[in-house]
Amino acid sequence: MTLLEALGRGIPDDRLVTDADVVASLSGDEAEWAHVGAAAVALRARTEDEVAHAVTVCADLGVPLVPRGAGTGLSGGANAVDGCVVLDLSRMTAVKEVDAENLVAVVEPGIVNDDLKAAVAEQGLWYPPDPASSPWSTIGGNVATNAGGLCCVKYGVTRDYVLGMRTVMGGPAGYGNVVTLGRRTAKGVAGYDLTALMVGSEGTLGVITEVTLRLRPALAGKPRTVVGAYRSLVDAGVAVAEVTRRGLTPSALELLDRACLTAVEDWKHLGLEADAAALLLARVDTPGEGGDAEAQAVVDAFGAGDPMFAMVSTDDDEADALFAARRLAYPALERLGPVLTEDVCVPRSALPTMLGQLEEIARRHDVTMATIAHAGDGNLHPLLITPPGDDAARTAAQAAFEEMLDAAIALGGTVTGEHGVGLLKRDGMLRELDPLAIEVQRGIKQTLDPLGIFNPGKVL
Ligand SMILES: Cc1cc2nc3c(=O)[nH]c(=O)nc-3n(C[C@H](O)[C@H](O)[C@H](O)COP(=O)(O)OP(=O)(O)OC[C@H]3O[C@@H](n4cnc5c(N)ncnc54)[C@H](O)[C@@H]3O)c2cc1C
């Protein structure tokens, strides 16, 4: 029996995509530099049963299965491997339950982050994790990558909001069986934390078909925005380190360099001025006078980097435009040429040193670099941009990319703060982690997926 026939036995024909162009469009994520294989077929699943059937068929026939949400990943995690089934979960979008009494939501994996936020907001609730891709990326993808975002500096990452899930697994569970993991209580320590293991597993251990999420009450009032402008990236890094040193926790602390501001302005004409080498944007969401004092404390800490100016914004439109620019920076830079995206994360005190080293490495390799950062987390996204078709520039950027990973490791940091390992950071991860920890990870993969069908070649 062919793969298509076997899939067709449990899945309606209209879910199966064989048109080469459509399959290709579902075969890659946003990591332009990562290899994309040739998928055999794409499946746009609508139910958990269809997912389970696909996993059973792939296990029986030894065919790789690559889950995908919206394909906004930046490490090649959702890229097809040759001969695989691409399993598109973006049509499983139901909000199954919002339990306002217990601050819990149960959703299908394909719901877009912003759509979930809007759905729970109707009941006065809030789902905090806010990757800059929140208008497009799915909760399944966010969970599978343990996505971070802007407000993580105060409210934590996706992991902190995942209570449980349903997952189609293999190994000891038997391929194609649905396993319920986790809980919906505020606390719970029954057995090994398999929910935590699935968070950030990048589709390599099973397919997430439902997620139980922790919510918070919606915030009241409008946050204050603090802006600081700096003559250099390192100066901005000094200011960020000072914010941490003083024990301040703004609800966002982002960095944008001049190249990002210019790229967004050239594209969207928001009226941004790009005089400074780097801008820091902080948000303070504490209500009332306490918030006023906190915002002023952030202004004071910003002073440590000898800013051109640092102030609480009094112009809501300007503040909104600056945060919009932060979210638009990546697509704006993509217009300039293929982008290789770093995601290094260092201890916050090491931020000025790391920013200096990034500039030095880019200069030495003669690579064009633009930097955005969740600076308050020490999470930096230098974006290496090469002219289309310039192989020499590409080789130089690749060398700079690896050196930046090594610089982060040397400062006690990690090669990926939030985007995941995927294809692009596999070598870097091997250099970062204890070799015995790598062996434990290989053991886990072997136990849970002995046939190696779940997103093979990613992470490990
Ligand atoms: C403009 C832009 C801004 C971004 N900003 C941020 C940011 O601030 N913070 C951040 O963390 N990331 C950011 N990203 C990266 C990306 O958006 C996140 O990694 C996001 O979580 C991916 O979600 P997705 O639905 O697009 O998943 P995909 O890219 O489709 O998949 C990502 C990974 O998850 C796996 N996967 C997807 N769904 C499932 C499932 N149901 N079960 C099992 N595995 C699954 C895939 O196999 C793949 O390994 C940004 C990307 C862009 C393009």
mmCIF file of N, CA and C in Angstrom, residues 36-143:
data_model
loop_
_atom_site.group_PDB
_atom_site.id
_atom_site.type_symbol
_atom_site.label_atom_id
_atom_site.label_comp_id
_atom_site.label_asym_id
_atom_site.label_seq_id
_atom_site.Cartn_x
_atom_site.Cartn_y
_atom_site.Cartn_z
ATOM 1 N N VAL A 36 15.860 22.767 3.417
ATOM 2 C CA VAL A 36 14.476 22.280 3.335
ATOM 3 C C VAL A 36 14.462 21.043 2.452
ATOM 4 N N GLY A 37 13.959 19.925 2.982
ATOM 5 C CA GLY A 37 13.875 18.695 2.193
ATOM 6 C C GLY A 37 12.599 18.656 1.362
ATOM 7 N N ALA A 38 12.449 17.560 0.598
ATOM 8 C CA ALA A 38 11.278 17.402 -0.278
ATOM 9 C C ALA A 38 10.269 16.481 0.401
ATOM 10 N N ALA A 39 9.148 17.064 0.835
ATOM 11 C CA ALA A 39 8.108 16.264 1.509
ATOM 12 C C ALA A 39 7.370 15.417 0.480
ATOM 13 N N ALA A 40 6.858 14.254 0.931
ATOM 14 C CA ALA A 40 6.050 13.412 0.039
ATOM 15 C C ALA A 40 4.634 13.956 -0.050
ATOM 16 N N VAL A 41 4.106 14.433 1.049
ATOM 17 C CA VAL A 41 2.716 14.878 1.096
ATOM 18 C C VAL A 41 2.547 15.792 2.308
ATOM 19 N N ALA A 42 1.570 16.680 2.244
ATOM 20 C CA ALA A 42 1.223 17.489 3.426
ATOM 21 C C ALA A 42 -0.183 17.100 3.870
ATOM 22 N N LEU A 43 -0.373 17.112 5.178
ATOM 23 C CA LEU A 43 -1.677 16.770 5.746
ATOM 24 C C LEU A 43 -2.156 17.937 6.591
ATOM 25 N N ARG A 44 -3.295 18.504 6.215
ATOM 26 C CA ARG A 44 -3.863 19.610 6.992
ATOM 27 C C ARG A 44 -4.901 19.022 7.945
ATOM 28 N N ALA A 45 -4.425 18.584 9.097
ATOM 29 C CA ALA A 45 -5.300 17.850 10.028
ATOM 30 C C ALA A 45 -6.333 18.773 10.658
ATOM 31 N N ARG A 46 -7.503 18.194 10.914
ATOM 32 C CA ARG A 46 -8.552 18.948 11.603
ATOM 33 C C ARG A 46 -8.947 18.298 12.924
ATOM 34 N N THR A 47 -8.555 17.058 13.130
ATOM 35 C CA THR A 47 -8.936 16.379 14.378
ATOM 36 C C THR A 47 -7.753 15.594 14.938
ATOM 37 N N GLU A 48 -7.852 15.313 16.230
ATOM 38 C CA GLU A 48 -6.840 14.494 16.899
ATOM 39 C C GLU A 48 -6.788 13.091 16.289
ATOM 40 N N ASP A 49 -7.968 12.552 15.909
ATOM 41 C CA ASP A 49 -7.993 11.216 15.302
ATOM 42 C C ASP A 49 -7.183 11.187 14.014
ATOM 43 N N GLU A 50 -7.270 12.275 13.243
ATOM 44 C CA GLU A 50 -6.491 12.315 11.993
ATOM 45 C C GLU A 50 -4.998 12.345 12.290
ATOM 46 N N VAL A 51 -4.617 13.080 13.324
ATOM 47 C CA VAL A 51 -3.202 13.119 13.717
ATOM 48 C C VAL A 51 -2.745 11.717 14.138
ATOM 49 N N ALA A 52 -3.585 11.075 14.965
ATOM 50 C CA ALA A 52 -3.224 9.737 15.457
ATOM 51 C C ALA A 52 -3.073 8.766 14.294
ATOM 52 N N HIS A 53 -4.005 8.854 13.328
ATOM 53 C CA HIS A 53 -3.921 7.956 12.170
ATOM 54 C C HIS A 53 -2.625 8.209 11.392
ATOM 55 N N ALA A 54 -2.276 9.478 11.208
ATOM 56 C CA ALA A 54 -1.051 9.810 10.464
ATOM 57 C C ALA A 54 0.185 9.251 11.170
ATOM 58 N N VAL A 55 0.209 9.367 12.491
ATOM 59 C CA VAL A 55 1.373 8.852 13.236
ATOM 60 C C VAL A 55 1.451 7.330 13.103
ATOM 61 N N THR A 56 0.300 6.654 13.181
ATOM 62 C CA THR A 56 0.286 5.187 13.043
ATOM 63 C C THR A 56 0.816 4.773 11.669
ATOM 64 N N VAL A 57 0.326 5.468 10.634
ATOM 65 C CA VAL A 57 0.758 5.134 9.269
ATOM 66 C C VAL A 57 2.267 5.375 9.113
ATOM 67 N N CYS A 58 2.728 6.518 9.597
ATOM 68 C CA CYS A 58 4.164 6.839 9.447
ATOM 69 C C CYS A 58 5.018 5.804 10.180
ATOM 70 N N ALA A 59 4.553 5.364 11.357
ATOM 71 C CA ALA A 59 5.311 4.348 12.102
ATOM 72 C C ALA A 59 5.318 3.032 11.331
ATOM 73 N N ASP A 60 4.167 2.649 10.796
ATOM 74 C CA ASP A 60 4.081 1.377 10.057
ATOM 75 C C ASP A 60 4.983 1.383 8.832
ATOM 76 N N LEU A 61 5.023 2.513 8.142
ATOM 77 C CA LEU A 61 5.766 2.573 6.876
ATOM 78 C C LEU A 61 7.172 3.146 7.041
ATOM 79 N N GLY A 62 7.524 3.559 8.260
ATOM 80 C CA GLY A 62 8.867 4.125 8.490
ATOM 81 C C GLY A 62 9.062 5.464 7.801
ATOM 82 N N VAL A 63 7.990 6.256 7.771
ATOM 83 C CA VAL A 63 8.054 7.557 7.090
ATOM 84 C C VAL A 63 8.197 8.670 8.132
ATOM 85 N N PRO A 64 9.128 9.618 7.924
ATOM 86 C CA PRO A 64 9.263 10.731 8.881
ATOM 87 C C PRO A 64 8.028 11.634 8.884
ATOM 88 N N LEU A 65 7.748 12.222 10.033
ATOM 89 C CA LEU A 65 6.591 13.100 10.173
ATOM 90 C C LEU A 65 7.059 14.417 10.790
ATOM 91 N N VAL A 66 6.790 15.521 10.100
ATOM 92 C CA VAL A 66 7.269 16.830 10.562
ATOM 93 C C VAL A 66 6.062 17.703 10.918
ATOM 94 N N PRO A 67 5.805 17.918 12.213
ATOM 95 C CA PRO A 67 4.687 18.795 12.591
ATOM 96 C C PRO A 67 5.022 20.250 12.286
ATOM 97 N N ARG A 68 3.991 21.042 12.004
ATOM 98 C CA ARG A 68 4.185 22.478 11.848
ATOM 99 C C ARG A 68 2.943 23.227 12.312
ATOM 100 N N GLY A 69 3.200 24.445 12.813
ATOM 101 C CA GLY A 69 2.094 25.324 13.178
ATOM 102 C C GLY A 69 1.937 26.342 12.068
ATOM 103 N N ALA A 70 2.432 27.576 12.324
ATOM 104 C CA ALA A 70 2.336 28.620 11.303
ATOM 105 C C ALA A 70 3.608 28.729 10.462
ATOM 106 N N GLY A 71 4.664 28.012 10.844
ATOM 107 C CA GLY A 71 5.916 28.101 10.084
ATOM 108 C C GLY A 71 6.649 29.413 10.284
ATOM 109 N N THR A 72 6.481 30.040 11.444
ATOM 110 C CA THR A 72 7.230 31.282 11.721
ATOM 111 C C THR A 72 8.536 31.015 12.457
ATOM 112 N N GLY A 73 8.858 29.751 12.688
ATOM 113 C CA GLY A 73 10.086 29.400 13.412
ATOM 114 C C GLY A 73 11.317 29.982 12.738
ATOM 115 N N LEU A 74 12.367 30.184 13.525
ATOM 116 C CA LEU A 74 13.578 30.827 12.998
ATOM 117 C C LEU A 74 14.803 29.924 13.108
ATOM 118 N N SER A 75 14.562 28.591 13.205
ATOM 119 C CA SER A 75 15.719 27.698 13.312
ATOM 120 C C SER A 75 15.612 26.480 12.395
ATOM 121 N N GLY A 76 14.602 26.465 11.527
ATOM 122 C CA GLY A 76 14.445 25.320 10.605
ATOM 123 C C GLY A 76 13.738 24.141 11.247
ATOM 124 N N GLY A 77 13.155 24.327 12.426
ATOM 125 C CA GLY A 77 12.520 23.215 13.138
ATOM 126 C C GLY A 77 11.376 22.574 12.371
ATOM 127 N N ALA A 78 10.628 23.376 11.617
ATOM 128 C CA ALA A 78 9.468 22.841 10.896
ATOM 129 C C ALA A 78 9.817 22.506 9.440
ATOM 130 N N ASN A 79 11.105 22.518 9.102
ATOM 131 C CA ASN A 79 11.474 22.239 7.716
ATOM 132 C C ASN A 79 11.295 20.756 7.382
ATOM 133 N N ALA A 80 10.761 20.510 6.180
ATOM 134 C CA ALA A 80 10.544 19.134 5.737
ATOM 135 C C ALA A 80 11.868 18.383 5.640
ATOM 136 N N VAL A 81 11.794 17.075 5.885
ATOM 137 C CA VAL A 81 12.922 16.203 5.543
ATOM 138 C C VAL A 81 12.461 15.338 4.372
ATOM 139 N N ASP A 82 13.397 14.831 3.593
ATOM 140 C CA ASP A 82 13.034 14.125 2.358
ATOM 141 C C ASP A 82 12.043 12.985 2.633
ATOM 142 N N GLY A 83 10.989 12.939 1.818
ATOM 143 C CA GLY A 83 10.037 11.830 1.886
ATOM 144 C C GLY A 83 9.059 11.901 3.036
ATOM 145 N N CYS A 84 9.041 13.009 3.759
ATOM 146 C CA CYS A 84 8.222 13.066 4.989
ATOM 147 C C CYS A 84 6.758 13.406 4.708
ATOM 148 N N VAL A 85 5.949 13.234 5.745
ATOM 149 C CA VAL A 85 4.614 13.828 5.802
ATOM 150 C C VAL A 85 4.758 15.118 6.593
ATOM 151 N N VAL A 86 4.399 16.247 5.982
ATOM 152 C CA VAL A 86 4.321 17.501 6.744
ATOM 153 C C VAL A 86 2.940 17.550 7.374
ATOM 154 N N LEU A 87 2.897 17.630 8.685
ATOM 155 C CA LEU A 87 1.619 17.624 9.403
ATOM 156 C C LEU A 87 1.301 19.039 9.861
ATOM 157 N N ASP A 88 0.411 19.693 9.124
ATOM 158 C CA ASP A 88 0.048 21.089 9.391
ATOM 159 C C ASP A 88 -1.096 21.112 10.404
ATOM 160 N N LEU A 89 -0.828 21.703 11.578
ATOM 161 C CA LEU A 89 -1.843 21.714 12.645
ATOM 162 C C LEU A 89 -2.582 23.047 12.736
ATOM 163 N N SER A 90 -2.333 23.941 11.771
ATOM 164 C CA SER A 90 -2.848 25.307 11.906
ATOM 165 C C SER A 90 -4.364 25.398 11.720
ATOM 166 N N ARG A 91 -5.006 24.282 11.330
ATOM 167 C CA ARG A 91 -6.472 24.311 11.193
ATOM 168 C C ARG A 91 -7.196 23.754 12.413
ATOM 169 N N MET A 92 -6.430 23.327 13.387
ATOM 170 C CA MET A 92 -7.053 22.867 14.648
ATOM 171 C C MET A 92 -7.026 24.051 15.609
ATOM 172 N N THR A 93 -8.063 24.889 15.534
ATOM 173 C CA THR A 93 -7.986 26.204 16.188
ATOM 174 C C THR A 93 -8.998 26.397 17.322
ATOM 175 N N ALA A 94 -9.646 25.334 17.758
ATOM 176 C CA ALA A 94 -10.745 25.519 18.729
ATOM 177 C C ALA A 94 -10.240 25.946 20.107
ATOM 178 N N VAL A 95 -10.995 26.877 20.716
ATOM 179 C CA VAL A 95 -10.849 27.125 22.156
ATOM 180 C C VAL A 95 -11.883 26.209 22.807
ATOM 181 N N LYS A 96 -11.437 25.141 23.431
ATOM 182 C CA LYS A 96 -12.381 24.137 23.932
ATOM 183 C C LYS A 96 -13.015 24.573 25.242
ATOM 184 N N GLU A 97 -12.274 25.350 26.020
ATOM 185 C CA GLU A 97 -12.790 25.728 27.338
ATOM 186 C C GLU A 97 -12.021 26.931 27.860
ATOM 187 N N VAL A 98 -12.753 27.863 28.466
ATOM 188 C CA VAL A 98 -12.092 28.899 29.268
ATOM 189 C C VAL A 98 -12.733 28.819 30.644
ATOM 190 N N ASP A 99 -11.952 28.397 31.623
ATOM 191 C CA ASP A 99 -12.445 28.219 32.992
ATOM 192 C C ASP A 99 -11.985 29.439 33.796
ATOM 193 N N ALA A 100 -12.881 30.454 33.820
ATOM 194 C CA ALA A 100 -12.495 31.724 34.448
ATOM 195 C C ALA A 100 -12.311 31.568 35.954
ATOM 196 N N GLU A 101 -13.033 30.634 36.536
ATOM 197 C CA GLU A 101 -12.951 30.437 37.991
ATOM 198 C C GLU A 101 -11.561 29.937 38.397
ATOM 199 N N ASN A 102 -11.005 29.061 37.555
ATOM 200 C CA ASN A 102 -9.707 28.462 37.887
ATOM 201 C C ASN A 102 -8.560 28.997 37.040
ATOM 202 N N LEU A 103 -8.826 30.012 36.204
ATOM 203 C CA LEU A 103 -7.793 30.639 35.373
ATOM 204 C C LEU A 103 -7.088 29.613 34.480
ATOM 205 N N VAL A 104 -7.911 28.868 33.742
ATOM 206 C CA VAL A 104 -7.374 27.818 32.868
ATOM 207 C C VAL A 104 -8.074 27.889 31.516
ATOM 208 N N ALA A 105 -7.316 27.668 30.437
ATOM 209 C CA ALA A 105 -7.919 27.513 29.105
ATOM 210 C C ALA A 105 -7.430 26.209 28.500
ATOM 211 N N VAL A 106 -8.314 25.568 27.724
ATOM 212 C CA VAL A 106 -7.940 24.345 27.006
ATOM 213 C C VAL A 106 -8.147 24.630 25.520
ATOM 214 N N VAL A 107 -7.086 24.476 24.729
ATOM 215 C CA VAL A 107 -7.160 24.874 23.318
ATOM 216 C C VAL A 107 -6.535 23.821 22.419
ATOM 217 N N GLU A 108 -6.942 23.874 21.144
ATOM 218 C CA GLU A 108 -6.255 23.065 20.138
ATOM 219 C C GLU A 108 -4.953 23.769 19.747
ATOM 220 N N PRO A 109 -3.998 23.018 19.170
ATOM 221 C CA PRO A 109 -2.649 23.581 18.984
ATOM 222 C C PRO A 109 -2.539 24.643 17.902
ATOM 223 N N GLY A 110 -3.518 24.670 16.961
ATOM 224 C CA GLY A 110 -3.353 25.576 15.826
ATOM 225 C C GLY A 110 -3.849 26.987 16.076
ATOM 226 N N ILE A 111 -4.407 27.233 17.257
ATOM 227 C CA ILE A 111 -4.914 28.590 17.495
ATOM 228 C C ILE A 111 -3.744 29.570 17.533
ATOM 229 N N VAL A 112 -3.929 30.720 16.894
ATOM 230 C CA VAL A 112 -2.879 31.740 16.850
ATOM 231 C C VAL A 112 -2.827 32.443 18.206
ATOM 232 N N ASN A 113 -1.628 32.765 18.643
ATOM 233 C CA ASN A 113 -1.406 33.355 19.971
ATOM 234 C C ASN A 113 -2.334 34.554 20.211
ATOM 235 N N ASP A 114 -2.382 35.505 19.270
ATOM 236 C CA ASP A 114 -3.220 36.701 19.472
ATOM 237 C C ASP A 114 -4.711 36.353 19.529
ATOM 238 N N ASP A 115 -5.126 35.317 18.787
ATOM 239 C CA ASP A 115 -6.542 34.908 18.815
ATOM 240 C C ASP A 115 -6.890 34.326 20.179
ATOM 241 N N LEU A 116 -5.964 33.570 20.758
ATOM 242 C CA LEU A 116 -6.192 33.061 22.116
ATOM 243 C C LEU A 116 -6.295 34.222 23.099
ATOM 244 N N LYS A 117 -5.362 35.182 22.968
ATOM 245 C CA LYS A 117 -5.398 36.353 23.864
ATOM 246 C C LYS A 117 -6.769 37.042 23.777
ATOM 247 N N ALA A 118 -7.251 37.208 22.533
ATOM 248 C CA ALA A 118 -8.540 37.901 22.351
ATOM 249 C C ALA A 118 -9.676 37.087 22.962
ATOM 250 N N ALA A 119 -9.632 35.767 22.789
ATOM 251 C CA ALA A 119 -10.720 34.917 23.303
ATOM 252 C C ALA A 119 -10.787 34.981 24.826
ATOM 253 N N VAL A 120 -9.647 34.942 25.502
ATOM 254 C CA VAL A 120 -9.700 34.939 26.978
ATOM 255 C C VAL A 120 -9.944 36.355 27.509
ATOM 256 N N ALA A 121 -9.555 37.372 26.721
ATOM 257 C CA ALA A 121 -9.789 38.762 27.149
ATOM 258 C C ALA A 121 -11.280 39.038 27.299
ATOM 259 N N GLU A 122 -12.108 38.330 26.504
ATOM 260 C CA GLU A 122 -13.573 38.515 26.616
ATOM 261 C C GLU A 122 -14.073 38.184 28.017
ATOM 262 N N GLN A 123 -13.295 37.381 28.735
ATOM 263 C CA GLN A 123 -13.696 37.031 30.111
ATOM 264 C C GLN A 123 -12.805 37.701 31.151
ATOM 265 N N GLY A 124 -12.149 38.779 30.737
ATOM 266 C CA GLY A 124 -11.322 39.529 31.674
ATOM 267 C C GLY A 124 -10.039 38.816 32.050
ATOM 268 N N LEU A 125 -9.561 37.935 31.144
ATOM 269 C CA LEU A 125 -8.366 37.142 31.460
ATOM 270 C C LEU A 125 -7.249 37.456 30.465
ATOM 271 N N TRP A 126 -6.060 36.963 30.780
ATOM 272 C CA TRP A 126 -4.878 37.298 29.985
ATOM 273 C C TRP A 126 -3.974 36.084 29.875
ATOM 274 N N TYR A 127 -3.520 35.802 28.629
ATOM 275 C CA TYR A 127 -2.479 34.798 28.407
ATOM 276 C C TYR A 127 -1.204 35.569 28.070
ATOM 277 N N PRO A 128 -0.254 35.680 28.998
ATOM 278 C CA PRO A 128 0.873 36.597 28.804
ATOM 279 C C PRO A 128 1.887 36.286 27.686
ATOM 280 N N PRO A 129 2.372 35.050 27.478
ATOM 281 C CA PRO A 129 3.500 34.898 26.546
ATOM 282 C C PRO A 129 3.238 35.583 25.195
ATOM 283 N N ASP A 130 4.163 36.442 24.780
ATOM 284 C CA ASP A 130 3.917 37.311 23.622
ATOM 285 C C ASP A 130 5.121 37.377 22.690
ATOM 286 N N PRO A 131 5.435 36.241 22.010
ATOM 287 C CA PRO A 131 6.489 36.348 21.000
ATOM 288 C C PRO A 131 6.144 37.459 20.013
ATOM 289 N N ALA A 132 7.159 38.096 19.451
ATOM 290 C CA ALA A 132 6.883 39.171 18.492
ATOM 291 C C ALA A 132 6.094 38.651 17.298
ATOM 292 N N SER A 133 6.047 37.336 17.141
ATOM 293 C CA SER A 133 5.260 36.714 16.068
ATOM 294 C C SER A 133 3.836 36.412 16.509
ATOM 295 N N SER A 134 3.369 36.981 17.619
ATOM 296 C CA SER A 134 2.054 36.602 18.167
ATOM 297 C C SER A 134 0.880 36.814 17.197
ATOM 298 N N PRO A 135 0.956 37.724 16.215
ATOM 299 C CA PRO A 135 -0.177 37.802 15.275
ATOM 300 C C PRO A 135 -0.270 36.589 14.355
ATOM 301 N N TRP A 136 0.788 35.776 14.274
ATOM 302 C CA TRP A 136 0.804 34.668 13.303
ATOM 303 C C TRP A 136 1.086 33.301 13.931
ATOM 304 N N SER A 137 1.953 33.248 14.937
ATOM 305 C CA SER A 137 2.417 31.938 15.414
ATOM 306 C C SER A 137 1.342 31.245 16.242
ATOM 307 N N THR A 138 1.389 29.907 16.247
ATOM 308 C CA THR A 138 0.351 29.110 16.910
ATOM 309 C C THR A 138 0.790 28.720 18.322
ATOM 310 N N ILE A 139 -0.192 28.390 19.145
ATOM 311 C CA ILE A 139 0.126 27.945 20.505
ATOM 312 C C ILE A 139 0.916 26.621 20.452
ATOM 313 N N GLY A 140 0.549 25.725 19.531
ATOM 314 C CA GLY A 140 1.314 24.472 19.413
ATOM 315 C C GLY A 140 2.779 24.742 19.119
ATOM 316 N N GLY A 141 3.026 25.665 18.179
ATOM 317 C CA GLY A 141 4.418 26.024 17.860
ATOM 318 C C GLY A 141 5.088 26.715 19.036
ATOM 319 N N ASN A 142 4.341 27.585 19.715
ATOM 320 C CA ASN A 142 4.903 28.280 20.893
ATOM 321 C C ASN A 142 5.306 27.267 21.970
ATOM 322 N N VAL A 143 4.439 26.267 22.177
ATOM 323 C CA VAL A 143 4.750 25.260 23.209
ATOM 324 C C VAL A 143 5.931 24.402 22.750
#
